[in-house]
Amino acid sequence: MILKILHAADLHLDSPFEALPAGKAAIRRAEQRRLLGALAELAVTEDVDLVLLSGDLLDSGSSYFETGEELIACLRRMVVPVFIAPGNHDPYTPGSPYARLRMPENVHVFTENALSSVVLPELNARVYGAAFTGKSSPALLADFHAADEPGVRKLLCLHGEVGNPLSPYNPITEEQLAGSGLDYAALGHIHKASGLRRAGYTWYSWPGCPEGRGFDECGEKTVNLVTLDDEGGCELKTASVAARRYAVLPVDVTAADPLLAVITQLPDDTVKDIYRIVLTGETESAPDLKKLYANLSEMFFELQLRDETHLRRSIWECAGEDSLRGIFLKKLRQRYDGAASDEEKKQIEQAARWGLAALNNAEEVVQHEDP
C-alpha cells in the first residue's frame, strides 16, 4: 500500500523575536501558533496516513498557555497517528510541556533518550524514535538496525544533525542511515531543507524550519509531504504554511536616486514580509535613510535599511575645507594615502562614510520602536 506522510520540524513556537519591536514580536508569536492550524489543515486536505514531527516544535522547555492549548487542539484535528520526537530546544523532561499537557489519543511522544518503536498494524508500519532529554544527545543511531519484519515499513522520527560526527546534537552519519534497515528517516534540527536524499536503501530528509525567524532564515520555507510506494520508491513534495518570510535585498544606487532604485527592484506584494534592504554602490554622500524609511516602511511588515555604499574618490576634495568636516576628511585622507592595502583603504572609506553620516545627523541603519 502507498503510505503518505506529513513531515515537519523546527517550528520553534514562542520564539522571542528579539530583533522586532515588542508589539510586532507578539504578533509574530501569535502567527507562529497558527502554523499548527495550517499543519492540521494540510494533514486533512492531503489525506496523509500519519504525521512525523521531528523536534524543536517549541523554542524552549516552557511555553505560553495559548501555545499549549493550540498545540493540543491542532494535534487532535490531525486525526491520524502523530509522532513527536522532542529536540534540543524542547527536550522531554518531567516539567516540559510534553509531560504536562494531556496529549490526544492519536499522539505518541517519545520520552526516552534511546530508540523505541510503536507498531501501526493498520498501516503495516513501525515507527522508531527517541527524545532529547537535555540540551544535547549522544549518537542514537550508532549500531542500530531495524528489526526484520517482511511487509512492514520501518520509519524513523528523530532530531539530530547529519554529517557532523562531533555534533553534540545526536550526530548521524550516512553510513548509519544506510545500515539502519529503515525505509524513511524523518529528521529535524537543521533549518535549511535537505530535499530528498538516500543512503543505501534508506530515504531520508529534514524539512528545515517552516517559517523564518530572522535574516539567517530567508526565503521560502516549507514542510515535507512524503509518499512511499510498494516498490521501495519515495516521492517528496513541499508545501508552504508560512504567513511571512524574511528577505535581504541588495540595491545598487550608483548614479541613481536611492528611492527609485529600491522601488524598481522590489518584487510584488512585500507588505506581509520582513525585509532588510542593503544599499550598495558609489555615492557622493551618504543616502538619507530616514527619508527612505519614511517612504518605504508601509510596504513591509517590518523594514531595516542598511547603508553599505562607498563614497566616490571626489569626496576627498572637501578635505581642504575650513570646517569640522574638512579637518575630519583631511586626517582620514592622510591615513588613506598611507594605507598598506586595499582592505585598509576600504575601512578608512567606511570610517569617512560613518563620520559624515554622524556630522549630517543621519543614521547608518534605521532602527525604531513601536509607535
Short mmCIF file of C-alpha atoms in Angstrom, two decimals:
data_model
loop_
_atom_site.label_atom_id
_atom_site.label_comp_id
_atom_site.label_asym_id
_atom_site.label_seq_id
_atom_site.Cartn_x
_atom_site.Cartn_y
_atom_site.Cartn_z
CA MET A 1 0.00 0.00 0.00
CA ILE A 2 1.04 3.59 -0.58
CA LEU A 3 1.96 5.46 2.60
CA LYS A 4 1.59 9.26 2.77
CA ILE A 5 3.46 11.16 5.48
CA LEU A 6 3.42 14.77 6.63
CA HIS A 7 6.90 15.54 7.97
CA ALA A 8 7.65 18.82 9.77
CA ALA A 9 10.19 20.04 12.32
CA ASP A 10 11.76 23.11 13.92
CA LEU A 11 8.67 25.31 14.34
CA HIS A 12 10.32 26.95 17.39
CA LEU A 13 6.99 28.19 18.72
CA ASP A 14 7.17 31.09 21.18
CA SER A 15 10.44 32.39 19.77
CA PRO A 16 11.28 35.79 21.33
CA PHE A 17 11.79 37.65 18.01
CA GLU A 18 14.14 40.00 19.84
CA ALA A 19 15.07 41.92 16.67
CA LEU A 20 11.49 43.14 16.27
CA PRO A 21 9.69 45.82 18.31
CA ALA A 22 7.76 44.28 21.22
CA GLY A 23 4.34 44.69 19.63
CA LYS A 24 5.35 43.09 16.36
CA ALA A 25 7.17 40.29 18.19
CA ALA A 26 3.89 39.43 19.95
CA ILE A 27 2.12 39.41 16.57
CA ARG A 28 4.73 37.02 15.19
CA ARG A 29 4.35 34.62 18.13
CA ALA A 30 0.59 34.55 17.62
CA GLU A 31 1.12 33.89 13.92
CA GLN A 32 3.50 31.06 14.77
CA ARG A 33 0.72 29.33 16.68
CA ARG A 34 -1.37 29.45 13.55
CA LEU A 35 1.29 27.35 11.84
CA LEU A 36 -0.12 24.47 13.88
CA GLY A 37 -3.57 25.02 12.41
CA ALA A 38 -2.08 25.15 8.92
CA LEU A 39 -0.34 21.82 9.54
CA ALA A 40 -3.58 20.25 10.75
CA GLU A 41 -5.42 21.51 7.66
CA LEU A 42 -2.65 20.20 5.42
CA ALA A 43 -2.84 16.76 7.03
CA VAL A 44 -6.55 16.63 6.27
CA THR A 45 -6.52 18.07 2.75
CA GLU A 46 -3.57 15.90 1.67
CA ASP A 47 -5.19 12.84 3.26
CA VAL A 48 -1.94 11.73 4.90
CA ASP A 49 -1.70 8.46 6.80
CA LEU A 50 0.50 9.75 9.61
CA VAL A 51 2.40 12.81 10.81
CA LEU A 52 6.04 12.85 11.94
CA LEU A 53 7.19 15.90 13.92
CA SER A 54 10.95 15.73 14.37
CA GLY A 55 11.64 18.02 17.28
CA ASP A 56 12.01 21.67 18.29
CA LEU A 57 8.30 22.32 17.92
CA LEU A 58 8.84 24.71 20.83
CA ASP A 59 11.67 27.19 21.20
CA SER A 60 12.23 26.26 24.83
CA GLY A 61 11.11 23.88 27.56
CA SER A 62 8.45 26.35 28.62
CA SER A 63 5.64 27.82 26.56
CA TYR A 64 2.75 30.24 26.76
CA PHE A 65 -0.61 28.84 27.85
CA GLU A 66 -2.14 29.74 24.50
CA THR A 67 0.55 27.77 22.67
CA GLY A 68 -0.13 24.62 24.65
CA GLU A 69 -3.86 24.92 24.04
CA GLU A 70 -3.37 25.44 20.31
CA LEU A 71 -0.92 22.55 20.11
CA ILE A 72 -3.37 20.10 21.67
CA ALA A 73 -6.29 21.29 19.55
CA CYS A 74 -4.38 21.01 16.30
CA LEU A 75 -2.87 17.61 17.08
CA ARG A 76 -6.38 16.34 17.77
CA ARG A 77 -7.61 17.74 14.43
CA MET A 78 -4.99 15.73 12.56
CA VAL A 79 -6.95 12.54 13.41
CA VAL A 80 -4.21 10.23 12.04
CA PRO A 81 -1.32 8.90 14.18
CA VAL A 82 1.11 11.67 15.12
CA PHE A 83 4.65 11.07 16.45
CA ILE A 84 6.75 13.72 18.21
CA ALA A 85 10.49 13.38 18.86
CA PRO A 86 11.47 16.23 21.23
CA GLY A 87 14.67 18.07 20.26
CA ASN A 88 17.40 20.08 21.95
CA HIS A 89 15.21 23.20 22.30
CA ASP A 90 12.16 21.34 23.66
CA PRO A 91 13.62 18.28 25.41
CA TYR A 92 11.36 15.87 27.23
CA THR A 93 11.65 16.40 31.00
CA PRO A 94 9.17 15.86 33.86
CA GLY A 95 8.34 19.59 33.75
CA SER A 96 8.23 20.05 29.98
CA PRO A 97 5.02 20.88 28.11
CA TYR A 98 5.04 17.37 26.62
CA ALA A 99 4.81 15.93 30.11
CA ARG A 100 2.34 18.48 31.49
CA LEU A 101 -0.11 18.63 28.59
CA ARG A 102 -2.71 15.93 28.10
CA MET A 103 -1.97 14.66 24.63
CA PRO A 104 -4.77 13.38 22.36
CA GLU A 105 -5.00 9.63 21.89
CA ASN A 106 -3.67 9.81 18.33
CA VAL A 107 -0.37 11.34 19.52
CA HIS A 108 2.72 9.47 20.68
CA VAL A 109 5.56 11.47 22.23
CA PHE A 110 8.90 9.70 22.54
CA THR A 111 10.15 10.25 26.08
CA GLU A 112 13.49 8.43 26.38
CA ASN A 113 16.95 9.22 25.05
CA ALA A 114 17.10 5.81 23.43
CA LEU A 115 15.32 4.40 20.41
CA SER A 116 11.98 2.71 20.90
CA SER A 117 9.19 1.90 18.48
CA VAL A 118 5.44 1.76 18.01
CA VAL A 119 3.68 -0.65 15.64
CA LEU A 120 0.84 0.59 13.45
CA PRO A 121 -0.85 -2.61 12.20
CA GLU A 122 -3.45 -0.74 10.15
CA LEU A 123 -0.63 0.88 8.14
CA ASN A 124 1.75 -2.10 8.10
CA ALA A 125 4.33 0.21 9.63
CA ARG A 126 6.61 0.56 12.63
CA VAL A 127 7.77 4.00 13.78
CA TYR A 128 11.05 4.30 15.67
CA GLY A 129 12.02 7.39 17.58
CA ALA A 130 13.68 8.93 20.62
CA ALA A 131 13.73 12.16 22.59
CA PHE A 132 16.32 14.63 23.67
CA THR A 133 16.05 14.69 27.46
CA GLY A 134 18.50 17.57 27.78
CA LYS A 135 20.20 20.17 25.63
CA SER A 136 22.37 17.56 23.92
CA SER A 137 22.26 13.91 22.94
CA PRO A 138 24.77 11.19 22.07
CA ALA A 139 24.59 9.37 18.75
CA LEU A 140 21.37 7.36 18.89
CA LEU A 141 21.68 5.53 15.56
CA ALA A 142 25.11 4.04 16.26
CA ASP A 143 24.90 0.23 15.75
CA PHE A 144 21.14 0.47 15.16
CA HIS A 145 19.34 -1.80 12.72
CA ALA A 146 15.56 -2.09 12.50
CA ALA A 147 14.02 -5.49 13.14
CA ASP A 148 13.47 -7.60 10.04
CA GLU A 149 9.70 -7.61 9.50
CA PRO A 150 8.72 -8.52 5.93
CA GLY A 151 5.95 -6.31 4.57
CA VAL A 152 6.31 -3.78 7.41
CA ARG A 153 7.63 -0.32 6.59
CA LYS A 154 10.20 0.91 9.06
CA LEU A 155 10.10 4.65 9.73
CA LEU A 156 12.14 6.94 11.96
CA CYS A 157 11.16 10.21 13.66
CA LEU A 158 14.25 11.80 15.20
CA HIS A 159 16.00 15.10 15.92
CA GLY A 160 19.69 15.10 15.05
CA GLU A 161 22.49 16.52 12.92
CA VAL A 162 23.64 14.71 9.79
CA GLY A 163 27.22 14.95 8.59
CA ASN A 164 28.91 16.35 11.71
CA PRO A 165 30.34 13.47 13.78
CA LEU A 166 31.40 15.86 16.56
CA SER A 167 27.97 17.42 16.97
CA PRO A 168 26.51 17.40 20.49
CA TYR A 169 23.05 17.09 18.92
CA ASN A 170 22.71 13.37 18.16
CA PRO A 171 25.29 13.14 15.35
CA ILE A 172 24.07 10.99 12.44
CA THR A 173 26.15 9.60 9.57
CA GLU A 174 25.05 8.42 6.15
CA GLU A 175 26.69 5.09 6.98
CA GLN A 176 24.39 4.72 9.98
CA LEU A 177 21.37 5.53 7.85
CA ALA A 178 22.47 3.14 5.10
CA GLY A 179 22.85 0.32 7.63
CA SER A 180 19.69 1.09 9.58
CA GLY A 181 17.25 -1.03 7.58
CA LEU A 182 14.82 1.90 7.62
CA ASP A 183 12.58 2.82 4.71
CA TYR A 184 12.35 6.51 5.58
CA ALA A 185 14.00 8.67 8.25
CA ALA A 186 12.18 11.90 9.15
CA LEU A 187 14.83 14.13 10.69
CA GLY A 188 14.92 17.59 12.23
CA HIS A 189 17.40 20.15 13.62
CA ILE A 190 18.92 21.77 10.51
CA HIS A 191 16.88 24.80 9.44
CA LYS A 192 17.70 24.68 5.72
CA ALA A 193 15.73 21.95 3.95
CA SER A 194 17.72 19.00 2.62
CA GLY A 195 15.46 17.80 -0.15
CA LEU A 196 15.02 14.06 -0.59
CA ARG A 197 18.20 12.04 -0.01
CA ARG A 198 19.12 8.37 0.03
CA ALA A 199 21.74 6.36 1.91
CA GLY A 200 21.76 2.73 0.85
CA TYR A 201 18.11 1.75 0.68
CA THR A 202 17.05 4.33 3.27
CA TRP A 203 15.34 7.51 2.11
CA TYR A 204 15.71 10.47 4.43
CA SER A 205 15.21 14.23 4.67
CA TRP A 206 14.83 17.14 7.00
CA PRO A 207 12.30 19.84 6.07
CA GLY A 208 14.03 22.82 7.65
CA CYS A 209 12.00 25.37 9.57
CA PRO A 210 8.51 26.05 8.14
CA GLU A 211 8.85 29.81 8.64
CA GLY A 212 11.86 32.08 9.00
CA ARG A 213 12.54 33.86 12.31
CA GLY A 214 15.42 36.12 11.25
CA PHE A 215 17.60 37.20 8.35
CA ASP A 216 19.59 33.97 8.66
CA GLU A 217 16.42 32.11 7.58
CA CYS A 218 15.44 33.96 4.42
CA GLY A 219 13.26 32.90 1.52
CA GLU A 220 10.52 30.33 1.12
CA LYS A 221 10.18 27.80 3.94
CA THR A 222 8.17 24.60 3.70
CA VAL A 223 7.20 21.26 5.20
CA ASN A 224 7.53 17.86 3.53
CA LEU A 225 4.85 15.61 2.09
CA VAL A 226 6.40 12.18 1.58
CA THR A 227 4.89 9.26 -0.34
CA LEU A 228 6.34 5.74 -0.06
CA ASP A 229 5.23 3.25 -2.71
CA ASP A 230 5.12 -0.56 -2.74
CA GLU A 231 8.31 -0.86 -4.78
CA GLY A 232 10.61 0.93 -2.32
CA GLY A 233 10.31 4.24 -4.12
CA CYS A 234 9.84 7.59 -2.42
CA GLU A 235 8.50 10.93 -3.60
CA LEU A 236 8.82 14.22 -1.74
CA LYS A 237 6.90 17.40 -2.41
CA THR A 238 6.87 20.52 -0.31
CA ALA A 239 4.07 22.71 0.96
CA SER A 240 4.20 26.23 2.37
CA VAL A 241 2.35 27.04 5.59
CA ALA A 242 4.23 30.27 6.36
CA ALA A 243 2.47 33.58 6.99
CA ARG A 244 5.55 35.75 6.34
CA ARG A 245 9.09 35.47 5.08
CA TYR A 246 12.39 37.23 5.65
CA ALA A 247 14.33 38.64 2.69
CA VAL A 248 17.56 40.57 2.11
CA LEU A 249 17.58 42.78 -0.99
CA PRO A 250 20.84 44.41 -2.12
CA VAL A 251 20.23 47.52 -4.25
CA ASP A 252 22.97 49.29 -6.23
CA VAL A 253 22.31 53.04 -6.02
CA THR A 254 25.30 54.16 -8.09
CA ALA A 255 24.23 57.17 -10.21
CA ALA A 256 20.60 56.56 -9.20
CA ASP A 257 18.02 58.00 -6.88
CA PRO A 258 18.01 55.54 -3.93
CA LEU A 259 14.20 55.53 -3.56
CA LEU A 260 13.62 54.90 -7.26
CA ALA A 261 16.33 52.22 -7.33
CA VAL A 262 14.71 50.36 -4.41
CA ILE A 263 11.17 50.56 -5.79
CA THR A 264 12.35 49.36 -9.20
CA GLN A 265 13.89 46.21 -7.72
CA LEU A 266 11.20 45.33 -5.19
CA PRO A 267 9.09 42.26 -6.03
CA ASP A 268 5.31 42.50 -5.87
CA ASP A 269 3.39 42.11 -2.61
CA THR A 270 6.01 42.62 0.10
CA VAL A 271 3.54 44.00 2.65
CA LYS A 272 3.49 40.80 4.72
CA ASP A 273 7.24 40.32 4.81
CA ILE A 274 10.26 41.40 6.83
CA TYR A 275 12.92 43.00 4.66
CA ARG A 276 16.47 44.18 5.03
CA ILE A 277 17.38 46.46 2.12
CA VAL A 278 21.14 46.91 1.70
CA LEU A 279 22.24 49.92 -0.33
CA THR A 280 25.43 49.35 -2.31
CA GLY A 281 27.47 51.21 -4.95
CA GLU A 282 29.26 54.54 -5.04
CA THR A 283 27.65 57.83 -3.96
CA GLU A 284 28.67 61.42 -3.48
CA SER A 285 27.23 61.44 0.04
CA ALA A 286 25.59 59.02 2.44
CA PRO A 287 21.97 58.18 1.46
CA ASP A 288 19.25 59.70 3.62
CA LEU A 289 17.99 56.56 5.36
CA LYS A 290 15.38 58.42 7.42
CA LYS A 291 13.78 59.74 4.25
CA LEU A 292 13.94 56.33 2.61
CA TYR A 293 12.32 54.68 5.62
CA ALA A 294 9.51 57.22 5.67
CA ASN A 295 8.74 56.45 2.02
CA LEU A 296 9.12 52.68 2.16
CA SER A 297 8.12 51.42 5.59
CA GLU A 298 4.41 50.92 4.84
CA MET A 299 5.33 48.48 2.08
CA PHE A 300 6.52 45.88 4.65
CA PHE A 301 5.55 44.30 7.93
CA GLU A 302 8.98 45.38 9.14
CA LEU A 303 11.83 47.12 7.33
CA GLN A 304 15.51 47.54 8.10
CA LEU A 305 17.75 49.71 5.95
CA ARG A 306 21.50 49.28 5.81
CA ASP A 307 23.94 51.59 4.05
CA GLU A 308 26.93 49.79 2.53
CA THR A 309 27.63 52.35 -0.17
CA HIS A 310 31.11 53.75 -0.74
CA LEU A 311 31.92 57.40 -1.18
CA ARG A 312 33.37 58.38 -4.54
CA ARG A 313 37.01 59.46 -4.51
CA SER A 314 35.84 63.01 -5.24
CA ILE A 315 34.64 63.22 -1.67
CA TRP A 316 38.22 63.87 -0.60
CA GLU A 317 38.08 67.21 -2.39
CA CYS A 318 36.25 68.51 0.69
CA ALA A 319 39.30 67.68 2.81
CA GLY A 320 40.62 71.20 2.29
CA GLU A 321 37.56 72.98 3.66
CA ASP A 322 37.99 75.22 6.71
CA SER A 323 35.39 73.34 8.70
CA LEU A 324 35.00 70.43 11.08
CA ARG A 325 34.08 68.27 8.07
CA GLY A 326 37.19 69.40 6.21
CA ILE A 327 39.50 68.70 9.16
CA PHE A 328 37.90 65.28 9.65
CA LEU A 329 38.31 64.34 5.98
CA LYS A 330 41.86 65.72 5.80
CA LYS A 331 43.02 63.46 8.61
CA LEU A 332 41.32 60.44 7.11
CA ARG A 333 42.71 61.24 3.64
CA GLN A 334 46.24 61.25 5.08
CA ARG A 335 45.63 57.80 6.53
CA TYR A 336 44.03 56.67 3.26
CA ASP A 337 47.06 57.74 1.21
CA GLY A 338 49.35 55.85 3.59
CA ALA A 339 47.25 52.70 3.72
CA ALA A 340 49.16 49.48 3.18
CA SER A 341 46.36 47.55 1.45
CA ASP A 342 43.10 47.90 -0.42
CA GLU A 343 41.33 46.41 2.59
CA GLU A 344 42.71 49.14 4.85
CA LYS A 345 41.62 51.78 2.32
CA LYS A 346 38.16 50.27 2.30
CA GLN A 347 38.00 50.51 6.09
CA ILE A 348 39.08 54.16 6.01
CA GLU A 349 36.42 54.96 3.40
CA GLN A 350 33.88 53.25 5.66
CA ALA A 351 35.03 55.41 8.57
CA ALA A 352 34.62 58.52 6.39
CA ARG A 353 31.09 57.50 5.45
CA TRP A 354 30.06 56.86 9.05
CA GLY A 355 31.71 60.06 10.21
CA LEU A 356 29.96 62.14 7.57
CA ALA A 357 26.65 60.48 8.40
CA ALA A 358 27.18 61.47 12.05
CA LEU A 359 28.10 65.03 11.11
CA ASN A 360 24.95 65.23 8.98
CA ASN A 361 22.86 63.76 11.82
CA ALA A 362 22.00 60.73 9.69
CA GLU A 363 21.87 57.05 10.65
CA GLU A 364 23.77 54.12 9.16
CA VAL A 365 20.96 51.68 9.99
CA VAL A 366 17.37 52.65 10.70
CA GLN A 367 16.02 51.29 13.94
CA HIS A 368 12.72 52.19 15.50
CA GLU A 369 10.37 51.39 18.31
CA ASP A 370 6.63 50.82 18.44
CA PRO A 371 4.66 53.95 17.51
#
